[in-house]
Short mmCIF file of C-alpha atoms and ligand atoms in Angstrom, two decimals:
data_model
loop_
_atom_site.label_atom_id
_atom_site.label_comp_id
_atom_site.label_asym_id
_atom_site.label_seq_id
_atom_site.Cartn_x
_atom_site.Cartn_y
_atom_site.Cartn_z
CA PRO A 1 94.09 91.23 -145.44
CA GLN A 2 91.77 90.99 -148.41
CA THR A 3 88.99 93.19 -146.96
CA GLN A 4 91.37 95.99 -146.03
CA ASP A 5 92.72 96.11 -149.58
CA ALA A 6 89.22 96.11 -150.98
CA ASP A 7 88.15 98.86 -148.58
CA SER A 8 91.06 101.13 -149.44
CA SER A 9 90.06 100.92 -153.12
CA VAL A 10 86.45 101.70 -152.17
CA ARG A 11 87.62 104.69 -150.13
CA LEU A 12 89.53 105.98 -153.15
CA THR A 13 86.24 106.29 -155.01
CA ASP A 14 85.60 109.33 -152.82
CA THR A 15 88.61 111.06 -154.40
CA ASP A 16 87.11 110.29 -157.83
CA ALA A 17 83.76 111.75 -156.79
CA ALA A 18 85.37 114.88 -155.33
CA LEU A 19 87.61 115.45 -158.38
CA ALA A 20 84.65 114.95 -160.71
CA ARG A 21 82.69 117.54 -158.77
CA LEU A 22 85.65 119.96 -158.73
CA SER A 23 86.01 119.58 -162.50
CA ALA A 24 82.29 120.24 -163.09
CA VAL A 25 82.58 123.35 -160.90
CA GLN A 26 85.72 124.64 -162.61
CA LYS A 27 84.08 124.14 -166.01
CA GLN A 28 81.02 126.02 -164.71
CA TYR A 29 78.51 123.20 -164.94
CA LEU A 30 77.89 123.52 -161.22
CA GLN A 31 78.33 126.18 -158.57
CA ASP A 32 79.95 125.07 -155.35
CA PRO A 33 82.33 127.34 -153.43
CA TYR A 34 83.20 124.57 -150.94
CA ILE A 35 84.52 121.62 -152.92
CA LYS A 36 87.93 123.25 -153.55
CA HIS A 37 88.58 123.11 -149.80
CA LEU A 38 88.08 119.36 -149.72
CA VAL A 39 90.46 118.49 -152.56
CA PRO A 40 94.25 118.84 -152.31
CA ARG A 41 95.82 121.38 -154.73
CA PRO A 42 92.53 122.12 -156.49
CA HIS A 43 94.12 124.38 -159.15
CA LEU A 44 96.48 121.63 -160.27
CA GLN A 45 93.83 118.95 -160.72
CA PRO A 46 93.17 118.06 -164.36
CA ALA A 47 89.68 118.64 -165.77
CA ARG A 48 87.60 115.53 -166.39
CA PRO A 49 86.32 114.71 -169.91
CA PRO A 50 83.07 116.43 -171.01
CA LEU A 51 81.04 113.21 -170.68
CA ILE A 52 82.02 112.89 -167.02
CA ASN A 53 81.30 116.59 -166.41
CA ILE A 54 77.82 116.27 -167.91
CA GLY A 55 77.14 113.09 -165.90
CA THR A 56 78.25 114.83 -162.72
CA TYR A 57 76.06 117.80 -163.57
CA VAL A 58 72.93 115.69 -164.17
CA ARG A 59 73.48 113.60 -161.04
CA ALA A 60 74.17 116.58 -158.78
CA THR A 61 71.34 118.70 -160.18
CA ALA A 62 68.79 115.89 -159.79
CA ILE A 63 69.80 115.00 -156.23
CA ASP A 64 69.98 118.68 -155.25
CA ASP A 65 66.47 119.10 -156.60
CA LEU A 66 65.07 116.17 -154.57
CA VAL A 67 66.82 117.42 -151.41
CA PHE A 68 65.59 120.94 -152.07
CA GLN A 69 62.01 119.68 -152.41
CA TRP A 70 62.39 117.84 -149.12
CA LEU A 71 63.61 120.97 -147.34
CA ARG A 72 61.00 123.15 -149.00
CA THR A 73 58.19 120.78 -148.02
CA SER A 74 59.44 120.94 -144.42
CA ALA A 75 59.76 124.71 -144.49
CA THR A 76 56.34 125.25 -146.10
CA HIS A 77 54.69 123.25 -143.33
CA GLY A 78 56.63 124.89 -140.56
CA MET A 79 58.52 121.67 -139.77
CA ARG A 80 62.20 121.02 -139.39
CA CYS A 81 63.82 117.95 -140.85
CA GLN A 82 66.92 115.81 -140.57
CA ILE A 83 69.31 114.61 -143.24
CA VAL A 84 71.63 111.62 -142.88
CA SER A 85 74.29 111.13 -145.55
CA LEU A 86 75.69 107.59 -145.56
CA GLY A 87 79.04 107.18 -147.28
CA SER A 88 79.18 110.98 -147.38
CA GLY A 89 82.82 111.19 -148.48
CA SER A 90 83.85 114.72 -149.44
CA ASP A 91 80.32 115.79 -150.21
CA THR A 92 79.67 119.52 -149.71
CA ARG A 93 75.88 119.32 -149.48
CA PHE A 94 75.82 120.24 -145.81
CA TRP A 95 77.52 123.60 -146.47
CA ARG A 96 75.37 124.36 -149.45
CA ILE A 97 72.20 123.73 -147.45
CA ALA A 98 73.51 125.56 -144.38
CA THR A 99 74.08 128.70 -146.46
CA GLY A 100 70.99 128.25 -148.64
CA ALA A 101 67.40 129.43 -148.63
CA HIS A 102 66.08 126.62 -146.42
CA LYS A 103 68.78 126.45 -143.79
CA ASP A 104 66.26 127.05 -141.03
CA ALA A 105 64.38 123.89 -142.01
CA LEU A 106 67.37 121.76 -141.03
CA ALA A 107 67.25 120.27 -137.54
CA ALA A 108 70.18 117.88 -137.92
CA TYR A 109 72.68 116.82 -140.57
CA VAL A 110 74.71 113.70 -139.93
CA GLU A 111 77.47 112.29 -142.13
CA LEU A 112 78.85 108.77 -141.86
CA ASP A 113 81.83 107.20 -143.62
CA PHE A 114 84.94 105.13 -142.89
CA PRO A 115 87.16 106.71 -140.20
CA GLU A 116 89.96 107.42 -142.72
CA ILE A 117 87.54 109.52 -144.74
CA THR A 118 85.82 111.30 -141.85
CA SER A 119 89.10 112.24 -140.15
CA LYS A 120 90.48 113.59 -143.44
CA LYS A 121 87.30 115.65 -143.83
CA ALA A 122 87.43 116.88 -140.25
CA MET A 123 91.02 118.04 -140.89
CA ALA A 124 90.00 119.86 -144.08
CA ILE A 125 87.19 121.55 -142.14
CA ARG A 126 89.62 122.73 -139.48
CA LYS A 127 92.03 124.05 -142.15
CA SER A 128 89.43 126.00 -144.11
CA LYS A 129 87.84 129.16 -142.74
CA ASP A 130 85.08 128.91 -145.33
CA LEU A 131 84.10 125.45 -144.12
CA SER A 132 84.52 126.05 -140.41
CA ALA A 133 82.82 129.46 -140.47
CA VAL A 134 79.58 127.82 -141.55
CA LEU A 135 79.91 125.24 -138.83
CA GLY A 136 80.46 128.08 -136.40
CA ILE A 137 77.02 129.44 -137.09
CA LEU A 138 75.55 125.97 -136.85
CA ARG A 139 77.28 125.17 -133.61
CA ILE A 140 75.66 128.21 -132.07
CA ALA A 141 72.36 127.21 -133.58
CA ARG A 142 72.86 123.73 -132.25
CA TRP A 143 73.51 125.09 -128.82
CA HIS A 144 70.17 126.79 -128.83
CA ARG A 145 68.06 124.39 -130.77
CA ALA A 146 69.62 121.02 -129.99
CA GLY A 147 71.35 119.07 -132.66
CA ILE A 148 72.35 120.46 -136.02
CA ILE A 149 75.59 118.72 -136.87
CA HIS A 150 78.27 116.74 -135.18
CA ILE A 151 81.89 117.31 -136.04
CA PRO A 152 83.92 115.27 -136.70
CA PRO A 153 81.54 113.46 -138.99
CA PHE A 154 80.70 110.01 -137.64
CA ALA A 155 83.01 107.20 -138.53
CA GLY A 156 81.78 103.70 -139.06
CA ASP A 157 81.46 100.81 -141.44
CA LEU A 158 78.00 100.73 -142.96
CA ARG A 159 78.23 96.96 -143.46
CA LEU A 160 78.36 96.30 -139.71
CA PRO A 161 75.10 95.55 -137.93
CA PRO A 162 73.39 98.97 -137.78
CA ALA A 163 72.63 98.58 -134.09
CA ASP A 164 76.40 98.78 -133.45
CA THR A 165 76.98 101.85 -135.59
CA LEU A 166 73.82 103.89 -135.98
CA GLY A 167 72.40 102.67 -132.68
CA LYS A 168 75.45 103.98 -130.83
CA LEU A 169 75.40 107.16 -132.84
CA LEU A 170 71.86 107.86 -131.75
CA ALA A 171 72.51 106.97 -128.13
CA SER A 172 75.64 109.10 -127.83
CA GLU A 173 75.98 112.67 -126.62
CA ASP A 174 73.16 114.31 -124.75
CA GLY A 175 70.23 112.31 -126.01
CA ALA A 176 69.09 111.22 -129.41
CA ILE A 177 70.82 112.90 -132.30
CA LEU A 178 68.09 111.91 -134.66
CA SER A 179 64.58 112.42 -133.44
CA PRO A 180 62.17 109.69 -134.59
CA ALA A 181 59.49 112.36 -134.66
CA LEU A 182 61.03 114.50 -137.41
CA PRO A 183 60.95 113.90 -141.14
CA THR A 184 64.30 112.42 -142.09
CA LEU A 185 66.00 112.06 -145.44
CA LEU A 186 68.64 109.38 -146.04
CA LEU A 187 71.20 109.96 -148.79
CA PHE A 188 73.09 107.06 -150.32
CA GLU A 189 75.06 108.74 -153.08
CA CYS A 190 77.12 106.12 -154.90
CA VAL A 191 77.66 103.91 -151.87
CA LEU A 192 75.23 100.97 -151.74
CA VAL A 193 76.84 99.41 -154.80
CA TYR A 194 79.89 98.66 -152.62
CA MET A 195 77.87 96.64 -150.09
CA LEU A 196 75.97 93.37 -150.26
CA PRO A 197 72.22 93.90 -150.80
CA ALA A 198 71.59 92.24 -147.42
CA ALA A 199 73.71 94.89 -145.67
CA SER A 200 71.94 97.79 -147.39
CA SER A 201 68.54 96.28 -146.61
CA ALA A 202 69.60 95.92 -142.95
CA LEU A 203 70.54 99.61 -142.91
CA LEU A 204 67.22 100.71 -144.37
CA GLN A 205 65.35 98.34 -142.06
CA TRP A 206 67.14 99.83 -139.07
CA PHE A 207 65.87 103.28 -140.01
CA ILE A 208 62.35 101.98 -140.57
CA ASP A 209 62.36 100.34 -137.13
CA TYR A 210 63.70 103.50 -135.54
CA PHE A 211 61.01 105.68 -137.07
CA SER A 212 58.03 103.30 -136.98
CA PRO A 213 57.02 102.70 -133.36
CA SER A 214 56.78 106.22 -131.99
CA GLY A 215 56.97 107.56 -135.41
CA SER A 216 55.37 110.62 -136.60
CA GLY A 217 58.56 111.07 -138.58
CA VAL A 218 58.39 110.38 -142.29
CA LEU A 219 61.42 108.71 -143.83
CA GLY A 220 62.65 109.63 -147.28
CA SER A 221 65.56 107.99 -149.03
CA ILE A 222 67.57 108.77 -152.15
CA VAL A 223 69.93 106.26 -153.75
CA TYR A 224 72.26 107.12 -156.61
CA GLU A 225 74.01 104.14 -158.16
CA MET A 226 75.36 102.50 -161.25
CA PHE A 227 73.29 99.58 -162.50
CA ARG A 228 72.60 97.45 -165.60
CA LEU A 229 76.07 96.06 -165.16
CA GLN A 230 75.15 92.83 -166.96
CA ASP A 231 75.01 94.31 -170.46
CA SER A 232 78.11 94.81 -172.59
CA PHE A 233 78.78 98.42 -171.56
CA GLY A 234 78.00 97.54 -167.94
CA ARG A 235 80.54 94.72 -168.05
CA VAL A 236 83.20 97.18 -169.26
CA MET A 237 82.38 99.44 -166.29
CA VAL A 238 82.77 96.50 -163.91
CA GLU A 239 86.07 95.45 -165.51
CA ASN A 240 87.42 99.00 -165.16
CA LEU A 241 86.58 98.97 -161.49
CA LYS A 242 87.98 95.47 -161.01
CA ALA A 243 91.27 96.70 -162.47
CA ARG A 244 91.30 99.15 -159.56
CA HIS A 245 90.37 96.38 -157.07
CA VAL A 246 86.91 97.82 -156.48
CA ALA A 247 84.28 95.11 -156.04
CA LEU A 248 80.58 95.79 -156.57
CA PRO A 249 78.70 93.25 -154.46
CA GLY A 250 75.58 95.42 -154.27
CA ALA A 251 75.05 95.98 -157.96
CA ALA A 252 73.96 92.53 -159.08
CA PRO A 253 70.20 92.45 -158.61
CA TYR A 254 69.29 95.55 -160.59
CA SER A 255 69.40 94.81 -164.26
CA ASP A 256 66.82 97.40 -165.33
CA ALA A 257 65.35 100.66 -164.03
CA ALA A 258 61.98 99.06 -163.32
CA SER A 259 63.56 96.82 -160.67
CA LEU A 260 65.22 99.68 -158.75
CA PRO A 261 62.23 100.84 -156.65
CA GLY A 262 62.09 97.24 -155.33
CA ARG A 263 64.98 98.17 -153.05
CA PHE A 264 62.49 100.28 -151.08
CA LEU A 265 59.13 98.66 -151.86
CA ASN A 266 60.28 95.21 -150.69
CA LEU A 267 60.99 96.73 -147.28
CA GLY A 268 57.50 98.18 -147.02
CA PHE A 269 58.20 101.73 -148.24
CA THR A 270 54.98 103.53 -149.10
CA ALA A 271 56.14 104.72 -152.53
CA ALA A 272 59.27 104.64 -154.66
CA ARG A 273 60.43 105.73 -158.09
CA ALA A 274 63.56 105.52 -160.20
CA LEU A 275 64.88 107.44 -163.20
CA THR A 276 68.08 106.93 -165.14
CA LEU A 277 70.39 109.90 -165.65
CA LYS A 278 69.57 109.62 -169.36
CA GLU A 279 65.86 110.10 -168.63
CA ILE A 280 66.59 112.94 -166.21
CA ARG A 281 68.74 114.78 -168.75
CA LYS A 282 66.10 114.35 -171.48
CA SER A 283 62.97 115.12 -169.49
CA TYR A 284 63.77 116.94 -166.27
CA ILE A 285 66.63 119.35 -166.94
CA SER A 286 65.21 122.60 -168.29
CA ARG A 287 65.81 123.61 -171.90
CA ALA A 288 67.59 126.75 -170.73
CA GLU A 289 70.00 124.72 -168.62
CA LEU A 290 70.61 122.19 -171.41
CA GLU A 291 71.34 125.11 -173.72
CA ARG A 292 73.67 126.69 -171.16
CA ILE A 293 75.70 123.54 -170.54
CA SER A 294 75.89 122.73 -174.24
CA GLN A 295 77.93 125.95 -174.64
CA LEU A 296 80.50 124.97 -172.03
CA GLU A 297 82.37 122.25 -173.88
CA LEU A 298 82.27 120.52 -177.22
CA VAL A 299 80.72 117.04 -176.97
CA ASP A 300 81.01 114.89 -180.06
CA GLU A 301 79.98 111.59 -178.54
CA ILE A 302 76.27 112.19 -177.82
CA GLU A 303 75.49 108.49 -178.32
CA GLU A 304 78.19 107.51 -175.90
CA LEU A 305 76.81 110.08 -173.46
CA ASP A 306 73.43 108.34 -173.52
CA LEU A 307 75.10 104.98 -173.06
CA VAL A 308 76.94 106.19 -169.96
CA LEU A 309 73.91 108.01 -168.53
CA GLU A 310 71.59 105.01 -168.90
CA HIS A 311 73.87 103.02 -166.58
CA TYR A 312 73.29 105.35 -163.65
CA ALA A 313 70.04 105.90 -161.81
CA ILE A 314 68.50 107.81 -158.96
CA THR A 315 65.87 105.97 -156.91
CA TRP A 316 63.87 107.68 -154.21
CA GLY A 317 61.36 106.31 -151.77
CA LEU A 318 59.06 107.46 -149.01
CA PHE A 319 58.18 105.55 -145.87
CA VAL A 320 55.24 106.92 -143.93
CA PRO A 321 54.92 105.26 -140.51
CA PRO A 322 51.37 104.03 -139.76
CA SER A 323 50.99 106.61 -137.02
CA ALA A 324 52.07 109.53 -139.19
CA SER A 325 49.92 111.63 -141.41
CA ALA A 326 50.95 111.09 -145.03
CA ALA A 327 50.28 114.65 -146.06
CA PRO A 328 52.16 116.59 -147.24
CA TRP A 329 54.85 114.00 -147.90
CA GLY A 330 52.63 111.47 -149.61
CA GLN A 331 52.08 113.65 -152.67
N1 LIG B 401 78.55 110.23 -151.30
C1 LIG B 401 79.76 110.92 -151.70
C2 LIG B 401 79.53 111.62 -153.03
O1 LIG B 401 78.60 111.28 -153.74
O2 LIG B 401 80.33 112.50 -153.34
C3 LIG B 401 80.95 109.95 -151.82
C4 LIG B 401 80.75 108.85 -152.83
S1 LIG B 401 82.15 107.75 -152.94
C5 LIG B 401 81.91 107.11 -154.55
C6 LIG B 401 81.67 106.39 -151.89
C7 LIG B 401 81.85 106.69 -150.41
O3 LIG B 401 81.23 105.65 -149.65
C8 LIG B 401 83.32 106.73 -150.00
O4 LIG B 401 83.57 107.89 -149.25
C9 LIG B 401 83.49 105.45 -149.18
O5 LIG B 401 84.48 105.56 -148.18
C10 LIG B 401 82.09 105.29 -148.60
N2 LIG B 401 81.81 103.89 -148.21
C11 LIG B 401 81.76 102.81 -149.03
N3 LIG B 401 81.50 101.69 -148.31
C12 LIG B 401 81.37 102.09 -147.02
C13 LIG B 401 81.12 101.39 -145.81
N4 LIG B 401 80.97 100.06 -145.78
N5 LIG B 401 81.05 102.11 -144.66
C14 LIG B 401 81.23 103.45 -144.66
N6 LIG B 401 81.47 104.16 -145.78
C15 LIG B 401 81.56 103.49 -146.94
#
């Protein structure tokens, strides 16, 4: 059937994301000792072009920074927080946090993707000592502190009514996996573009409803996505994806960066902001880092780089339930 074909093409985008990350690691843009365990035959995979490596670097560095700030804010205030990665694919963020400076600030980390993707990831975790060793520590921690991670990662279709997927996820096991009382960060890294805007709004609304009533828990959300697909370069991007049978039903409404925070603000989020990867590279990556990565590979097409980077954006928002104190998250 049509939808199954479309979904298998969407699932393949995870392989693209993982190979792009592997390439950026092998070319020393990024450090990540875990990605090679989630990609088959990592040493035989071809490097991606410099433009893709730089894009991957800017995207990963910016999202890592926002997640790091979230964890640090929790840690500084003696709180623990939860992270939910939706459409998590082969992402390694869990392992990087679990071995990083703020691992003790993490109360729960939940990943959700299609079953084909989560079972493949669960298999890779079982095969790799490096991946499973970290889980080992966390399982013990979970035993004592209730709820760090659930393996295998949760399988589900994010387009289904959230009550059937996330609702069950929260009701399963020995009580709520996500506490509505803890600050919780939602990650949508290159996933909402594959869903209708109504389905992504329903997802966000579900989280708001879960956190609002009892809620002392603050909700943060980070979306990374391609946008501005109506201009000439954007149309080429869409055509390239169409050639691979990937449809982008969620991309239509956002024709400029100023409209991106609307995704959150229209749902009643307290604050939201968006930056394109072009802006992030120009204004938020340190000079020293820009200098370092400029030595890694020769890039002739600086104008083309800007053109690519201005078609991707990171939007982040904060929802503070009425009963919660905004500080320190409201800053
Ligand atoms: N977030 C990961 C990253 O940035 O490396 C993976 C990004 S990949 C481009 C998109 C992921 O979203 C894929 O793993 C795909 O299977 C998942 N995805 C897309 N639509 C989904 C849906 N309706 N339900 C569950 N997962 C979905």
